[in-house]
C-alpha positions as protocol buffer text, in pm:
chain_id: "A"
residue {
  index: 1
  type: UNK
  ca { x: -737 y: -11851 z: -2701 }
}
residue {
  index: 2
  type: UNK
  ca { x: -759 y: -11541 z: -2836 }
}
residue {
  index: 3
  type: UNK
  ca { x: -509 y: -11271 z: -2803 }
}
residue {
  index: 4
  type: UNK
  ca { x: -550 y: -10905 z: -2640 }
}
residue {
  index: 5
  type: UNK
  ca { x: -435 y: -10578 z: -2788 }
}
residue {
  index: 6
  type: UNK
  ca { x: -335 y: -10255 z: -2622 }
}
residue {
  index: 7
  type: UNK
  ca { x: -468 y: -9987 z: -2835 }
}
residue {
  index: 8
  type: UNK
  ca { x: -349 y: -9624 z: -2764 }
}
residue {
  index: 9
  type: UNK
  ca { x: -411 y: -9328 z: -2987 }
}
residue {
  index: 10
  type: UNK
  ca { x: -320 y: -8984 z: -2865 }
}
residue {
  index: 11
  type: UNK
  ca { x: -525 y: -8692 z: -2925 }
}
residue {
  index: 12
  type: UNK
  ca { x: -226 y: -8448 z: -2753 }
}
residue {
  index: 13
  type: UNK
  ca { x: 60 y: -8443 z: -2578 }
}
residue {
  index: 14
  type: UNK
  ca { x: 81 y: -8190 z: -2340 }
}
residue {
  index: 15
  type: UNK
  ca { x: 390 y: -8250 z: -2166 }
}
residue {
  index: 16
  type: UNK
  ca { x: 689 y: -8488 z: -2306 }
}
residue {
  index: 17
  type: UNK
  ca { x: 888 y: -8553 z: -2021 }
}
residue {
  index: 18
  type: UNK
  ca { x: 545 y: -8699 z: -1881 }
}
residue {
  index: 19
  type: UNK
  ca { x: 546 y: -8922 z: -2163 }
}
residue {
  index: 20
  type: UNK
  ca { x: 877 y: -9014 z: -2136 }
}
residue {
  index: 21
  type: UNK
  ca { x: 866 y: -9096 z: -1737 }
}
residue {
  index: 22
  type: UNK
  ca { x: 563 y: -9323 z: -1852 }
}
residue {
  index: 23
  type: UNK
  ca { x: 702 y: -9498 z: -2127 }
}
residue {
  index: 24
  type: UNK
  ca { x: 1001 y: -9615 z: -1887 }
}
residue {
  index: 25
  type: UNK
  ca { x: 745 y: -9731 z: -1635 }
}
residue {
  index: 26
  type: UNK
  ca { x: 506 y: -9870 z: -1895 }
}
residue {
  index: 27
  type: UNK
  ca { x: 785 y: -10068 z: -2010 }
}
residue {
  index: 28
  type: UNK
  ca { x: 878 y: -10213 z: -1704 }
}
residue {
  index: 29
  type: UNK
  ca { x: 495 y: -10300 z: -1620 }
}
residue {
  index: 30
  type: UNK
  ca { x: 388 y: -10433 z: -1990 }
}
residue {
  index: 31
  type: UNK
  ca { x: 790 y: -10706 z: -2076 }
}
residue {
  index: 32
  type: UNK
  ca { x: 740 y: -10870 z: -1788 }
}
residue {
  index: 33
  type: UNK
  ca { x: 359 y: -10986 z: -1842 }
}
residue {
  index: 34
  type: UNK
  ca { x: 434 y: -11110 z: -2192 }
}
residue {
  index: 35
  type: UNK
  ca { x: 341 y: -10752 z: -2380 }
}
residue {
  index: 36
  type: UNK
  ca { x: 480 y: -10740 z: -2740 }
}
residue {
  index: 37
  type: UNK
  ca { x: 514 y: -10371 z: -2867 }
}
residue {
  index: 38
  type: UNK
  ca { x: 445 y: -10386 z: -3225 }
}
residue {
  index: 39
  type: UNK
  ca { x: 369 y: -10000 z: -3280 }
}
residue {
  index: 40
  type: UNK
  ca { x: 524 y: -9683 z: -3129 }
}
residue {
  index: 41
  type: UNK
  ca { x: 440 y: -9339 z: -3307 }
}
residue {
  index: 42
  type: UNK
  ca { x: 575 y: -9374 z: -3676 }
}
residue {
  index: 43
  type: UNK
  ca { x: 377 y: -9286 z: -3998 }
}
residue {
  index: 44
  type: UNK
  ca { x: -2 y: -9255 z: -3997 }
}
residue {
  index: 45
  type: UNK
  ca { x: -225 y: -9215 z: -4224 }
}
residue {
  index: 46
  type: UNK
  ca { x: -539 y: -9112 z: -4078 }
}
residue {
  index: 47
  type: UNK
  ca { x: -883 y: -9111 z: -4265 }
}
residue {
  index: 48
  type: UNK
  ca { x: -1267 y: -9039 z: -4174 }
}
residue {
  index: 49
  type: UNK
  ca { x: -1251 y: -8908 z: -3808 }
}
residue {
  index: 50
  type: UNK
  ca { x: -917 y: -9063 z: -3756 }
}
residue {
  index: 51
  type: UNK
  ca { x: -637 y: -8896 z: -3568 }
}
residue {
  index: 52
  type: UNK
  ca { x: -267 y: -8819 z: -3715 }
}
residue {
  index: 53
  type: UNK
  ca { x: -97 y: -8882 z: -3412 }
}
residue {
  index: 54
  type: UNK
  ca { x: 139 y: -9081 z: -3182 }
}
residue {
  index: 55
  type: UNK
  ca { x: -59 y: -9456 z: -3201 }
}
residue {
  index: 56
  type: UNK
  ca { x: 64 y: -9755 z: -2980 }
}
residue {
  index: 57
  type: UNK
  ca { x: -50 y: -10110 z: -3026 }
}
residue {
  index: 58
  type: UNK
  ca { x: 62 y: -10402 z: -2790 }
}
residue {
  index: 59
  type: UNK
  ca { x: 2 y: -10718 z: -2811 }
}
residue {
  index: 60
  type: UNK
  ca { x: -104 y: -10964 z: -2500 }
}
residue {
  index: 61
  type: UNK
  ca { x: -89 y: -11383 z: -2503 }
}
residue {
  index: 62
  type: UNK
  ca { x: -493 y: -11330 z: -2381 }
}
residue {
  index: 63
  type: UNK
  ca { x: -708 y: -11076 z: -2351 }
}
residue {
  index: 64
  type: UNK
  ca { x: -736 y: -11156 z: -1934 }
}
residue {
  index: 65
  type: UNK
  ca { x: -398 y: -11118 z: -1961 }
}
residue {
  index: 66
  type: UNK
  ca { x: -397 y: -10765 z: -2134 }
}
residue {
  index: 67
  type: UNK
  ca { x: -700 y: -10649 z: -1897 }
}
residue {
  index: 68
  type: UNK
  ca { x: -464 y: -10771 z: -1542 }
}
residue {
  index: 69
  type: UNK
  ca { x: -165 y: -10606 z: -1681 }
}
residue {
  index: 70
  type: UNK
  ca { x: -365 y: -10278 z: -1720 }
}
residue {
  index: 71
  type: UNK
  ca { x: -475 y: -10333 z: -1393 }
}
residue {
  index: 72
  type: UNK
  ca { x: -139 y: -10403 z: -1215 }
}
residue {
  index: 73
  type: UNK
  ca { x: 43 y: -10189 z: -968 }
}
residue {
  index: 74
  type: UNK
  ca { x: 330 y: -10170 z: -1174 }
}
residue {
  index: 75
  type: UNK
  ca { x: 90 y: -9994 z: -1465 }
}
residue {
  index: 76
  type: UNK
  ca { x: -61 y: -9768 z: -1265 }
}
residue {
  index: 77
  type: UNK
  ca { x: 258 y: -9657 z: -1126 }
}
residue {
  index: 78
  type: UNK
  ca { x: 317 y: -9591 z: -1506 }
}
residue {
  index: 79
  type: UNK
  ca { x: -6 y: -9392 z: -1512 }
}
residue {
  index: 80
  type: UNK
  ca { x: 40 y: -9167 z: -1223 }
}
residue {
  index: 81
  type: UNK
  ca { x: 362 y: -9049 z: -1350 }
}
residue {
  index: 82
  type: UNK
  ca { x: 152 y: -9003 z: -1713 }
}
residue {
  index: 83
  type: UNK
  ca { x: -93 y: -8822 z: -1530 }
}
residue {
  index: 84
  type: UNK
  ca { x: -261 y: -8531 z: -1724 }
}
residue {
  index: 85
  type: UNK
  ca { x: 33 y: -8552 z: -1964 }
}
residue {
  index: 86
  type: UNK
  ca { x: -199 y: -8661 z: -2253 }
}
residue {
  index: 87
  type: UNK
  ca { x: -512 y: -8701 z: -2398 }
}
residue {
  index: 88
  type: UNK
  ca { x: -533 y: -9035 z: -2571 }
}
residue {
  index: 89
  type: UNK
  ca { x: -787 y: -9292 z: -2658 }
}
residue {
  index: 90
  type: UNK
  ca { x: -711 y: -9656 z: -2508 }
}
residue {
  index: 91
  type: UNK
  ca { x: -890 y: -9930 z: -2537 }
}
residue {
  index: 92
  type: UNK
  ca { x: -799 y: -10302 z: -2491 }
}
residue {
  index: 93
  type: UNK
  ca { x: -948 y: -10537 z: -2780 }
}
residue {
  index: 94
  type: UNK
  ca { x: -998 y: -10934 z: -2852 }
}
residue {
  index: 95
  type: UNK
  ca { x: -818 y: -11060 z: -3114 }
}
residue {
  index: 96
  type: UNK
  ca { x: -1030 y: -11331 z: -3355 }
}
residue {
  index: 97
  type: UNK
  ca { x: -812 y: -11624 z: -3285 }
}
């Protein structure tokens, strides 16, 4: 079965302690449903239209299961507190395998 990615790249960030009152939610919404956190900001190097910025990846058993953790209570909990915090590009993707 192939596996599902959280993909996250920010464009801004607005307002920090938004982003930190979602991360702690996030968290809490993404361990419990199996979510791996591989990436968290670090180096980038960005080419073509790429952006330089804060980049997340997190990786899911299944890409159902990435799509229904998204889709949780507990996650959008996460996202109300993230609110208009941000401007980031997320997507969830199928792995090959």
């Amino acid at each position: 079965m192939p596996k599902g990615y959280w993909v996250s790249v920010y464009r801004t960030i607005s307002d920090p302690e938004k982003l930190a009152a979602y991360n702690k939610l996030a968290r809490l919404a993404v361990e419990p449903e199996g979510g791996r956190t591989f990436v968290v900001g670090g180096r980038v190097v960005a080419y073509e239209a790429g952006i330089a910025e804060r980049t997340v990846l997190v990786e899911f058993d299944s890409f159902k299961q990435a799509v229904a953790t998204r889709e949780s209570t507990a996650y959008q909990e996460a996202l109300a507190a993230l609110a208009d915090g941000v401007e980031r590009d997320f997507r969830i993707v199928e792995g090959i395998d």
